[in-house]
Structure formats: structure tokens, C-alpha cells
Coordinates of C-alpha atoms in Angstrom, one line a residue:
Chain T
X507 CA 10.5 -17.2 20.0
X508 CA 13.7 -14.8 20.8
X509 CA 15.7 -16.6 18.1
X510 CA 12.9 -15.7 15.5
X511 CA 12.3 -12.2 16.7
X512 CA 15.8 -11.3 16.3
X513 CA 15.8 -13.0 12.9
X514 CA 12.8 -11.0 11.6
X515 CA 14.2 -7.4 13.3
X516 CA 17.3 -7.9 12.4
X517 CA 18.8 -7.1 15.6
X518 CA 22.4 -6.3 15.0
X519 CA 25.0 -6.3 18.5
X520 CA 28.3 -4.8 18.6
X521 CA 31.0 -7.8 18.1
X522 CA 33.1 -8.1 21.4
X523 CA 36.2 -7.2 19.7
X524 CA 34.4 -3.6 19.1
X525 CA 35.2 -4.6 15.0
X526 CA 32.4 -3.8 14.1
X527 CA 28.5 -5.1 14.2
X528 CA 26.7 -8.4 13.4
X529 CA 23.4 -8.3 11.9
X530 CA 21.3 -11.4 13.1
X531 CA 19.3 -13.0 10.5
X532 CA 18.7 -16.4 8.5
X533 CA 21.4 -15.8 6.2
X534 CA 24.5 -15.5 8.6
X535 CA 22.8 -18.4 10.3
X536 CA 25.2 -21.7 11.5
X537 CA 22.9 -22.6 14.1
X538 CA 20.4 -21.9 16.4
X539 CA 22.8 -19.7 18.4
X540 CA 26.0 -18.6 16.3
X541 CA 26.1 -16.3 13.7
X542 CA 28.1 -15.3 10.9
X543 CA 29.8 -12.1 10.3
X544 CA 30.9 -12.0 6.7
X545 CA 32.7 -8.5 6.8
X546 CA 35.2 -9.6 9.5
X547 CA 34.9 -13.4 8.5
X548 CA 34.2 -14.5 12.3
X549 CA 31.3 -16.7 14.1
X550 CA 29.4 -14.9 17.0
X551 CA 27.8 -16.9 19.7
X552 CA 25.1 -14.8 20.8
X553 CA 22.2 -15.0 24.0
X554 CA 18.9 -14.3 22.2
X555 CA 17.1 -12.9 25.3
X556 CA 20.0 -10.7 26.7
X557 CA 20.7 -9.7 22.9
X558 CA 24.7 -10.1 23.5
X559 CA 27.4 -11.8 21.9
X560 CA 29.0 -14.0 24.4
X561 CA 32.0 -15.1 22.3
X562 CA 33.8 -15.0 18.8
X563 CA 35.7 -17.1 17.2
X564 CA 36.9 -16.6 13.2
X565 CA 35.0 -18.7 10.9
X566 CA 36.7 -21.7 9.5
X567 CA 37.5 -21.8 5.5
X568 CA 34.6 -24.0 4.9
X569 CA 32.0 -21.7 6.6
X570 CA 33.6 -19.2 4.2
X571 CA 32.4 -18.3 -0.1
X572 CA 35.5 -19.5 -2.2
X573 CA 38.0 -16.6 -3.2
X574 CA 36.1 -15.7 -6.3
X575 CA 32.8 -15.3 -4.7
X576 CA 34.4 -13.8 -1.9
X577 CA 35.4 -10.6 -5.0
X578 CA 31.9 -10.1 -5.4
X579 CA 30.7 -10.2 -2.1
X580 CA 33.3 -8.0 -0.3
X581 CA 32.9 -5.4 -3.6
X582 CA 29.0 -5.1 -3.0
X583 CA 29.9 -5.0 0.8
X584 CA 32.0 -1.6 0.4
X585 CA 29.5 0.7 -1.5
X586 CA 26.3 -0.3 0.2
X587 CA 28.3 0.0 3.4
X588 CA 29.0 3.4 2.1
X589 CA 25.3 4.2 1.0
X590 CA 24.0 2.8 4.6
X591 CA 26.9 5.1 6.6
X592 CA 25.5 8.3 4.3
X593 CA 21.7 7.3 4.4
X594 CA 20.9 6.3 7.9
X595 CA 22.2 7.2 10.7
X596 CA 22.2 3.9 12.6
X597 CA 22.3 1.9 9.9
X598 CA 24.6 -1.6 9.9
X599 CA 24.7 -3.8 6.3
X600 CA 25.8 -7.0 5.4
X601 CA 26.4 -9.4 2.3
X602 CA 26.2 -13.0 2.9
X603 CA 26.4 -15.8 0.3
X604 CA 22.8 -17.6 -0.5
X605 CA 24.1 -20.2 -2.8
X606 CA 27.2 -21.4 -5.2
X607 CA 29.4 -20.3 -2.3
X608 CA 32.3 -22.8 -3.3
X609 CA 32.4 -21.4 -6.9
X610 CA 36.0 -21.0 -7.9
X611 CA 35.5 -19.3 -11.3
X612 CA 32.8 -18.4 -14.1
X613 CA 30.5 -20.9 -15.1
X614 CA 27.6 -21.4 -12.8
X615 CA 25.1 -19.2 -11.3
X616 CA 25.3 -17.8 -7.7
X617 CA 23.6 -15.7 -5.1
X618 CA 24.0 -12.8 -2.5
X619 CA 21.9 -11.1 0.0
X620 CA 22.2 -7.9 1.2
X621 CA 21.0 -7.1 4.3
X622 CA 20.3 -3.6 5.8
X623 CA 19.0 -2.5 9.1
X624 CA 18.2 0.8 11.2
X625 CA 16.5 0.7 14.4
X626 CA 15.9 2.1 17.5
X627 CA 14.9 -0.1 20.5
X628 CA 14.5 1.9 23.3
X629 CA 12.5 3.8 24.7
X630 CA 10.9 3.9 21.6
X631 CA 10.7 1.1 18.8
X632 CA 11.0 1.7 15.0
X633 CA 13.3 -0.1 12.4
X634 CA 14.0 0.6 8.6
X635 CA 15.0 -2.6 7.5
X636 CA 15.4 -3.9 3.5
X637 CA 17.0 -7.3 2.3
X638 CA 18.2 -7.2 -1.2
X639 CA 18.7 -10.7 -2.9
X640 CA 20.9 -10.9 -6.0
X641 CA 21.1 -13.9 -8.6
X642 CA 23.8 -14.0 -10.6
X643 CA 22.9 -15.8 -13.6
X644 CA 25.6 -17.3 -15.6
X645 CA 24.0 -18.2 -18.6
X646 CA 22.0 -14.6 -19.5
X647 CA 24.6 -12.8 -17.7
X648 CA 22.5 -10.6 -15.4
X649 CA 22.1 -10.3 -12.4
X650 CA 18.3 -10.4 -11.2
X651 CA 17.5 -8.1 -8.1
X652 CA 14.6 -8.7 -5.8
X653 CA 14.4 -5.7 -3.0
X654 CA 11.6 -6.0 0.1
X655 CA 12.1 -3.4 2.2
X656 CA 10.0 -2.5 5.8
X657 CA 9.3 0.0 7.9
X658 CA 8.0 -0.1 11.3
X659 CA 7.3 2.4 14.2
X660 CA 5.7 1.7 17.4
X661 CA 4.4 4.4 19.2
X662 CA 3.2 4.5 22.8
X663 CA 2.6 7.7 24.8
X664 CA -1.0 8.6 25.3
X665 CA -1.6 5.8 23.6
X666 CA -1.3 3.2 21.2
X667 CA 0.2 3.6 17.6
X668 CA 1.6 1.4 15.0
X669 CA 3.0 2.4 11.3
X670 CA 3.5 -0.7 9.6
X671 CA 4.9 -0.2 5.6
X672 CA 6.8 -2.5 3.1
X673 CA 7.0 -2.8 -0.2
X674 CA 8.5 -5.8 -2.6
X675 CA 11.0 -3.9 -5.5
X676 CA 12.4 -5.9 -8.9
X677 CA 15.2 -4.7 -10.3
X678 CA 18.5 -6.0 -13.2
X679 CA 21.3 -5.5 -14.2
X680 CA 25.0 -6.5 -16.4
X681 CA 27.1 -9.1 -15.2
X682 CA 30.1 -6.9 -14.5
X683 CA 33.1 -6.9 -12.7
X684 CA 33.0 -7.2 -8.7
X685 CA 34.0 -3.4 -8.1
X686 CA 31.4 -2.8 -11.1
X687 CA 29.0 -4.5 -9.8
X688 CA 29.1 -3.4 -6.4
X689 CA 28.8 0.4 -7.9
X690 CA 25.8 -0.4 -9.7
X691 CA 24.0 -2.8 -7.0
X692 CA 24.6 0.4 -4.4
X693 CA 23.2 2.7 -6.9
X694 CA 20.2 0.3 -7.3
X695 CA 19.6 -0.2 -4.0
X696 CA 20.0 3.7 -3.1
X697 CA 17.8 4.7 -6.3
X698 CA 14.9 2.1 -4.7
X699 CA 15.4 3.1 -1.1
X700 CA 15.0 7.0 -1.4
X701 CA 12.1 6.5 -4.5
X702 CA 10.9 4.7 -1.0
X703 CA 10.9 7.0 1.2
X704 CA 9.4 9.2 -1.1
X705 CA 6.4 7.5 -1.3
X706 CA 5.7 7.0 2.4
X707 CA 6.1 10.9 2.5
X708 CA 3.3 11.0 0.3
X709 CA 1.3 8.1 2.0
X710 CA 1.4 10.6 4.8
X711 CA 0.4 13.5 3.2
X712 CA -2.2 11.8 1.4
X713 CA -3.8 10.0 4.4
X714 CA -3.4 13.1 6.3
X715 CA -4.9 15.7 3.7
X716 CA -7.6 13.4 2.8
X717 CA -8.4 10.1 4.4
X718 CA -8.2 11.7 8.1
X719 CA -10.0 15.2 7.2
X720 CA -12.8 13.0 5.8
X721 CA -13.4 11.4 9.0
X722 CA -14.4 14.3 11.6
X723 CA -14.3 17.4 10.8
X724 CA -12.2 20.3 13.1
X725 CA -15.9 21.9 13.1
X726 CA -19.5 21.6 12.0
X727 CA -19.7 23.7 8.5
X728 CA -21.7 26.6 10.7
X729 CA -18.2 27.1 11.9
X730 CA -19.5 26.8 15.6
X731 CA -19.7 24.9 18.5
X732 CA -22.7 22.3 18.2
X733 CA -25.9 24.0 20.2
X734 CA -26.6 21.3 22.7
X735 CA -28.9 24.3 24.5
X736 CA -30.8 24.6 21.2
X737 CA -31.5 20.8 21.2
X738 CA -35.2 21.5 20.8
X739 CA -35.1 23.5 17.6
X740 CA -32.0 20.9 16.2
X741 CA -34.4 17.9 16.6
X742 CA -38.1 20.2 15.2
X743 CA -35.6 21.2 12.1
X744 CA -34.5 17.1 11.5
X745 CA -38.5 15.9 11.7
X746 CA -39.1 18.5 9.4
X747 CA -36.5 17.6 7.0
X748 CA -37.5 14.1 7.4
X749 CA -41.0 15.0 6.4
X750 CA -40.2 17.0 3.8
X751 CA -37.9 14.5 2.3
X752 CA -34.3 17.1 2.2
X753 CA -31.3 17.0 3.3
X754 CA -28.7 14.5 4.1
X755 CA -29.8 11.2 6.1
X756 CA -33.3 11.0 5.0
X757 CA -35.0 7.8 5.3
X758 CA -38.3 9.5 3.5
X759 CA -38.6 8.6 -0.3
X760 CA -41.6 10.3 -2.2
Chain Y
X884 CA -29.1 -10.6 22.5
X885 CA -28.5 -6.7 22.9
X886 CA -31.1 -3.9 23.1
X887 CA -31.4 -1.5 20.7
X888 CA -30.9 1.9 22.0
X889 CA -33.2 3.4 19.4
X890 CA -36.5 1.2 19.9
X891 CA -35.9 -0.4 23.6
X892 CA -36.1 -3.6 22.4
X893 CA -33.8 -6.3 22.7
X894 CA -33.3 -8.0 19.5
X895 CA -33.6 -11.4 19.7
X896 CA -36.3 -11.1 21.9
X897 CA -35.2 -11.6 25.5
X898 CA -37.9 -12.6 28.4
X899 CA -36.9 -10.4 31.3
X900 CA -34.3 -8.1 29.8
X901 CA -33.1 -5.3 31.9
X902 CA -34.6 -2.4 30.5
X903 CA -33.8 1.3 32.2
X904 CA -35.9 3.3 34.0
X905 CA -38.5 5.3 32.4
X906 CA -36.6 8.3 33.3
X907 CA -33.5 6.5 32.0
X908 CA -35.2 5.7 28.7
X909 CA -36.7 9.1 28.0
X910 CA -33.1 10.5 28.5
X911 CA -31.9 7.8 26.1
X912 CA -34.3 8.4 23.6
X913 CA -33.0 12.3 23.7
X914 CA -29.6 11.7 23.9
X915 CA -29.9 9.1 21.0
X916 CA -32.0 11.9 18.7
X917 CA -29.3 15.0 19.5
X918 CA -25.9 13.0 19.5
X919 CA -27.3 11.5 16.0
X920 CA -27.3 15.5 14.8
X921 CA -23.9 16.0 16.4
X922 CA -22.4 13.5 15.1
X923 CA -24.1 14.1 10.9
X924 CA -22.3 17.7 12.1
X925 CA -19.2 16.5 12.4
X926 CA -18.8 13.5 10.7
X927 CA -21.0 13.7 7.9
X928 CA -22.1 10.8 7.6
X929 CA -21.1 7.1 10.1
X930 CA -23.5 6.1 12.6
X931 CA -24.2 6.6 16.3
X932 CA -25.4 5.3 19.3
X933 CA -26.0 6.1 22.4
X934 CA -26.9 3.7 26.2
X935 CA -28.0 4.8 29.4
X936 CA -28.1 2.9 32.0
X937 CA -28.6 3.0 35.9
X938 CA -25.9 2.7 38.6
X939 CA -25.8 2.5 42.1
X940 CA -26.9 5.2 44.1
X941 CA -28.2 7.2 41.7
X942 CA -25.7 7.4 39.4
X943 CA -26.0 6.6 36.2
X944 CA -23.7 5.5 33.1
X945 CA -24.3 6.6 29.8
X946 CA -22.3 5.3 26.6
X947 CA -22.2 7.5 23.5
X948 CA -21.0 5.4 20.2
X949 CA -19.5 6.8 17.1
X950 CA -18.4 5.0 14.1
X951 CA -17.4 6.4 10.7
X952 CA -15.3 4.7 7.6
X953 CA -13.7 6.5 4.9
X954 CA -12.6 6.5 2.0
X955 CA -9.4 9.0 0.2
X956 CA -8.8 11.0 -2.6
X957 CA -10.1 9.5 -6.0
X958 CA -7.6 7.4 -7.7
X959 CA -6.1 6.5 -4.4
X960 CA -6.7 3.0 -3.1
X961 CA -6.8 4.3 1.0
X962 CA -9.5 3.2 3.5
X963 CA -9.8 4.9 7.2
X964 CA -11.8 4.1 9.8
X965 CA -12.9 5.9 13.6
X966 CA -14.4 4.7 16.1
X967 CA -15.1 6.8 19.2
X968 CA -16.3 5.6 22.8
X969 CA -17.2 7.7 25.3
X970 CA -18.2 6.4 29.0
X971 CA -19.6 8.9 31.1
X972 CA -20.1 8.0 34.9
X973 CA -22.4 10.6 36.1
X974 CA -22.5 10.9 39.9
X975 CA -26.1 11.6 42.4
X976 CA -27.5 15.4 41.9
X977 CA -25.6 17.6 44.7
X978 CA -27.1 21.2 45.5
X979 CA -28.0 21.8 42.0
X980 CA -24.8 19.9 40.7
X981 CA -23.2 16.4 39.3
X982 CA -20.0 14.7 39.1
X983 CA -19.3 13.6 35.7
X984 CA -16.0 11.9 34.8
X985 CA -15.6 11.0 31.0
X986 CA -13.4 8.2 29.6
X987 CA -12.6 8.3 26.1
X988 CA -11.4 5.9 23.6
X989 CA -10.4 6.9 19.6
X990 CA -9.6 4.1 17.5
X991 CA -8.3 5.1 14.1
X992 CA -7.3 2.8 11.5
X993 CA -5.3 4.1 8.1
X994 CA -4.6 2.0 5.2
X995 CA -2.9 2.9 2.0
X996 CA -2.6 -0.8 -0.5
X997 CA -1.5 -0.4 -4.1
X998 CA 1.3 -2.5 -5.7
X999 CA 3.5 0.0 -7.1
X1000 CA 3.8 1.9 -3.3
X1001 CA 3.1 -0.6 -1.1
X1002 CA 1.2 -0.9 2.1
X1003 CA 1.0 1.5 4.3
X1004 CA -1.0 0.8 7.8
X1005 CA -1.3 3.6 10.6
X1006 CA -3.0 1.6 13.2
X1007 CA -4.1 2.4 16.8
X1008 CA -6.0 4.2 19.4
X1009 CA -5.7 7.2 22.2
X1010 CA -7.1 7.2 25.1
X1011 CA -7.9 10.3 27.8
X1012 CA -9.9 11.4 30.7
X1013 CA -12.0 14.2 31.8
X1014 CA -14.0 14.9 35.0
X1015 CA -16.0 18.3 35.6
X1016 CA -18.5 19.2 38.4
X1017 CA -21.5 21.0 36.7
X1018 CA -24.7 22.6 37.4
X1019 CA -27.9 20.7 35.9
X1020 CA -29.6 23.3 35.5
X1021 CA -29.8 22.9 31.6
X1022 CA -29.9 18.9 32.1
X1023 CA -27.5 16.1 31.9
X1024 CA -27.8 16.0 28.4
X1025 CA -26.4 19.5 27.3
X1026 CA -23.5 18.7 29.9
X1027 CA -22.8 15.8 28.9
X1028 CA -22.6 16.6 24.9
X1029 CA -20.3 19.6 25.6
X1030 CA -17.8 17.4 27.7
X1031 CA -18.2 14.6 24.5
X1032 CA -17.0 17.4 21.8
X1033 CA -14.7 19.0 23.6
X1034 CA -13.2 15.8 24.3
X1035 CA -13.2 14.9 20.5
X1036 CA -11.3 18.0 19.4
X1037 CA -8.6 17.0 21.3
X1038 CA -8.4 13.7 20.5
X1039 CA -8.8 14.1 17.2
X1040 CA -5.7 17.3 17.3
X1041 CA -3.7 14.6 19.6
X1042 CA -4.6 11.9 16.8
X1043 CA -3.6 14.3 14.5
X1044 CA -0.5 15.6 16.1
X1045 CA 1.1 11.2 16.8
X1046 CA -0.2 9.3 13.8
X1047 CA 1.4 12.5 11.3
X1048 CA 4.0 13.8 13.4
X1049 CA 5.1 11.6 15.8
X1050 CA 5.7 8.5 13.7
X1051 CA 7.1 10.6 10.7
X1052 CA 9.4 12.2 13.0
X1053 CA 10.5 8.4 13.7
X1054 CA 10.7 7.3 10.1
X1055 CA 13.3 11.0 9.3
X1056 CA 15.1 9.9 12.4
X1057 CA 16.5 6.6 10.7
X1058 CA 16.4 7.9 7.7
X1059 CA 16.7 11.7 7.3
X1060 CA 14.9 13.1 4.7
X1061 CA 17.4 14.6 1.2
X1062 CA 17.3 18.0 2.6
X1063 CA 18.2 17.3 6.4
X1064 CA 21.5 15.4 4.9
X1065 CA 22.8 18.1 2.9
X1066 CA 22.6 20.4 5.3
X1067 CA 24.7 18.2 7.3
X1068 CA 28.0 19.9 7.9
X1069 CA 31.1 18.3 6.7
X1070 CA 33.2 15.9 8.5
X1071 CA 36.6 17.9 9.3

């Protein structure tokens, strides 16, 4: 249960040697309990319920992408590193290797993820958190970009509130270069992300405007109180209008 | 089987269902009429109910319902739903006065569904108390109703104030908004 919690938040813990932060998910996964962190190329042991790392050691050669991937990943890495530091405040981002990580040159397809996540725990709870998978297809020469990216607040004074929002993105481009590619993945990524936000702006607005004003009004359309003295003449009016078959909420039919 | 606040009955039939007082049930029946105009002034539309029921030593509870779904702007895929519950405990007439002590409950659900944005799910409910001491001279009912919609204002202005501000402010903390960042000053 912790393990798979942490996963799907994407809790990230400051590494012990204050280098930097590891994001916990699926794709830095060795096992049940260590992580990888690509960006400093070292394995963290981590305690899913204190949500600490409780060692590091660096990551052997074969838990590392070959040299050439290694371009490509660490290129992507820089400028959505530098789009994350710009965008969000408390943001952390990673790029792990999804397949073909022993790929020494051209010649074969390959994957990346991309990982970002901005949260606040405590006291109150609310993430931003997007995963951007990229597959590198040797044969068209594109790259084919698949973007899901989720927002969550919990809110809980006087109360009980939940926003829950995500929304799947596609996206291509070029094969390029690595420091191409990472330009254009970050500009991608930063075009879908703000285009993003956007829209939840407008889900607001929208459900606030319209959807929430339709439900109760601030007052009755007389623009008064409702006359709970007057009861007497309220209920007369309503068997009249009944009768008469007018107004809104008649069951009479003539 | 429940009883139907508006004909007494209890549907399925029930042999030996509590039914309230005939004092009870007249006050029902009233409360069940107005509320029903209170609530096509407010809501426009939804449905109501309202339940009255004995307590112990002369007190009485009575339950007033509200339910309303909506929909959003046209062309806009967005469903919203309210659901309001009020319990009022309503304490043994006192020298011309009663204890009443209201417990409300708001559920609101917003929804927004369309592939190009997204879903978009405001979900949740707020909760408050009120208790006042009044004179009966004008009856329980007129009490009782203005306790009810002064309640709902605030609620709804609380409802208001956390689902659109609260939780937006959360969103523009992780992520500020274009304008908050360039104002940012510049790292020296």
C-alpha cells in the first residue's frame, strides 16, 4: 500500500548527499524498496512509510542506459529541468530510460519518460504531477509523444473538498540531435503544460459563472428575503396557480 | 419501507409504522407545502422534502431535504449537483420560547468531461452549526425556515469562497499563473 502510494504521487525525498531529489515512481524502480536516480546515476534505498532515504549507493553500469542513450536522456534532462525550475516552484523532474537502454548507436527504436512532480503534503495536500513518455522510432524517424498530466487538491477546513483534473496529450516530433531534441521535447512539454493550466482556469470560471449560479440562487428573483410570516398567502397564491394551470411546477394540464 | 412525508403513508405498505403525532403531521404537512415554495425560490427547480418527528421530552426533530442537479452553459459538457440537509433539534416550549440548534450539511458535486480539456471534478461537502433561542410566538415553522436560509447563504458563500478560491489558490501555488512569474523580480 505505501510503496504504491508513493508510486502514484510521485513522492520525491531529498537524497542524503543533499545532491539533489529522487522522484519515486515505476520507472526508477530496482525493487520494491530502492530507487533509481538517473540525474546523479545513484540507487536510493528508501522507508516507504517514514518517506526517507535510508542509504545511497551509485548505480552499477548495468543499471545504467549505454553512452548513447545516456546523450539523449541527460539532453532532455537539462531543459525540462530548466522549464520545471521556471514553472513550478516546487517542482523536481526526471528522465529515466523505458526501453533499448543498452543501445550503442542508431538503428533501433528506444524510449524515455519524463517525469515531473509539484506537491505540497502538509498541512494541506495538492500535487501537479505529468509523465511524458517519448518513443524514438528508428525507422520513421520521429519521435512519438504521449503527455498525461494530473492535478489534485485536497481541501479540508470547514469541510470536505476535493479537485481532481487530468488530461491525456499527443504530441511529435523530428528525430534530432540530443541537445535538439531536448529543446524541442521542453518546448513541447511547456507549450502542453501552460495550454493546461489554461484550461483549468477556465473549468473554474465556467463551473463557477454557470454550473454553480444555476444551482441556488444568492436570492429569490423578488430580491428579498423569503416571507416565512406570509406563509398563508405563499401557499393560497401556489393552489391558485395550480388551478389555474400557470407558472412553474404545475402538475395541472388542461 | 420509508414514509412519504407528503401523503403519511409508508410505501411499501408497513403494518404498524410509526407515524407522528397529529400535531406532528399537521406541522409536516405545512412545513412540506412552504419549504417546497422556498426552495422553487431559490433553486428553481430540484425537489424537497421535509420530516418531523417526535423526541423525547417534548422535543421534536424535524429534517428539511433539498436536492437540485444542473446542468452548464450550452455547448459545455458540465454537470453539478447540491444536496442540502438540514437537522433541526427543537427543544420543549420555555416561557413563550424554544431551543433550536441546526446542523447543516451541503454536498456539491462539479464535473466538467470533454476530451480535448479533460476532466475536471470539484467534489465535496461543508458542514456548520447554528443554535438560537426564539420566541414562538409566530410558530416553529417561520423560525425554523429563517434559521434554514440563513444558513444556506452562508454555505453556499463558504461553498463559493473553498471550491473557487481556496483550491485555485492551491493549483497558482504550484504552478503560478503567466502573470504572477513575470512579475517575479530577477535573481541578482
Amino acid at each position: 500500500a505505501y510503496p504504491e502510494y508513493n508510486k502514484t504521487h510521485l513522492l520525491s525525498l531529498q537524497l542524503p548527499d543533499r545532491s539533489g531529489d529522487i522522484i519515486i515512481t515505476t520507472y526508477g524502480e530496482i525493487d520494491r524498496n530502492n530507487y533509481l536516480d538517473p540525474r546523479t546515476a545513484q540507487i536510493a534505498t528508501v522507508d516507504h512509510v517514514k518517506q526517507t532515504c535510508t542509504k545511497l549507493r551509485p548505480a552499477a553500469d548495468e543499471e545504467l542506459p549505454s553512452a548513447y542513450i545516456e546523450e539523449f536522456r541527460s539532453a532532455i534532462d537539462y531543459e525540462v529541468s530548466k522549464y520545471v525550475g521556471e514553472a513550478y516552484p516546487k517542482g523536481v523532474s526526471a528522465v529515466y530510460c523505458t526501453n533499448g537502454k543498452d543501445l550503442e548507436e542508431p538503428g533501433a527504436d528506444f524510449g524515455l519518460a519524463v517525469v515531473i512532480s509539484a506537491a505540497r503534503r502538509s498541512p494541506r495536500n495538492f500535487c501537479w504531477r505529468s509523465i511524458w513518455t517519448l518513443e524514438f522510432s528508428y525507422a520513421f524517424q520521429l519521435v512519438e509523444i504521449k503527455g498525461k498530466i494530473q492535478v489534485d487538491a485536497h481541501y479540508f477546513e470547514e469541510g470536505n473538498v476535493q479537485l481532481d483534473t487530468d488530461v491525456d496529450c499527443k504530441d511529435s516530433t523530428i528525430m534530432q540531435s540530443p541537445e535538439d531534441t531536448g529543446h524541442t521535447v521542453a518546448n513541447i512539454i511547456r507549450h502542453h503544460e501552460s495550454e493546461y493550466f489554461s484550461s483549468l482556469e477556465e473549468s473554474y470560471l465556467n463551473l463557477s459563472d454557470a454550473t454553480f449560479k444555476d444551482l441556488r440562487r444568492k436570492l429569490p428573483v423578488t430580491r428579498t428575503l423569503f416571507p416565512w410570516h406570509n406563509t398563508h398567502a405563499i401557499t393560497l397564491t401556489r393552489d391558485l396557480a395550480k388551478e389555474l394551470g400557470i407558472g412553474k411546477g404545475s402538475h395541472v394540464t388542461r | 419501507p420509508f414514509r412519504s412525508p407528503w401523503s403519511n403513508i409508508y410505501e411499501p405498505p408497513l403494518e404498524d409504522g410509526t407515524v407522528p403525532s397529529e400535531e406532528m403531521r399537521n406541522l409536516e404537512v405545512e412545513a412540506n407545502e412552504v419549504f417546497s415554495v422556498y426552495r422553487d425560490q431559490y433553486y428553481e427547480g430540484g425537489i424537497s422534502s421535509v420530516y418531523i418527528w417526535e423526541d423525547e421530552d417534548e422535543s421534536f426533530i424535524a429534517c428539511f431535504l433539498i436536492k437540485k442537479d444542473g446542468q452548464g452553459k450550452r455547448g459545455y459538457m458540465q454537470i453539478g449537483s447540491w444536496d442540502a440537509i438540514h437537522v433541526i433539534q427543537v427543544g420543549p416550549e420555555e416561557e413563550g420560547a424554544a431551543h433550536y440548534c441546526l446542523n447543516s450539511t451541503v454536498m456539491l458535486s462539479l464535473t466538467t468531461d470533454n476530451k480535448q480539456s479533460g476532466t475536471f471534478n470539484l467534489s465535496g461537502s461543508i458542514r456548520r452549526q447554528m443554535s438560537m433561542t426564539l420566541a414562538v410566538a409566530d410558530g416553529h415553522l417561520v423560525n425554523m425556515g429563517k434559521m434554514i436560509e440563513e444558513m444556506e447563504g452562508k454555505l453556499r458563500n463558504s461553498l463559493d469562497q473553498v471550491y473557487f478560491g481556496k483550491t485555485r489558490e492551491m493549483v497558482c501555488t504550484l504552478r503560478p499563473p503567466p502573470e504572477v512569474l513575470n512579475m517575479r523580480l530577477p535573481d541578482s
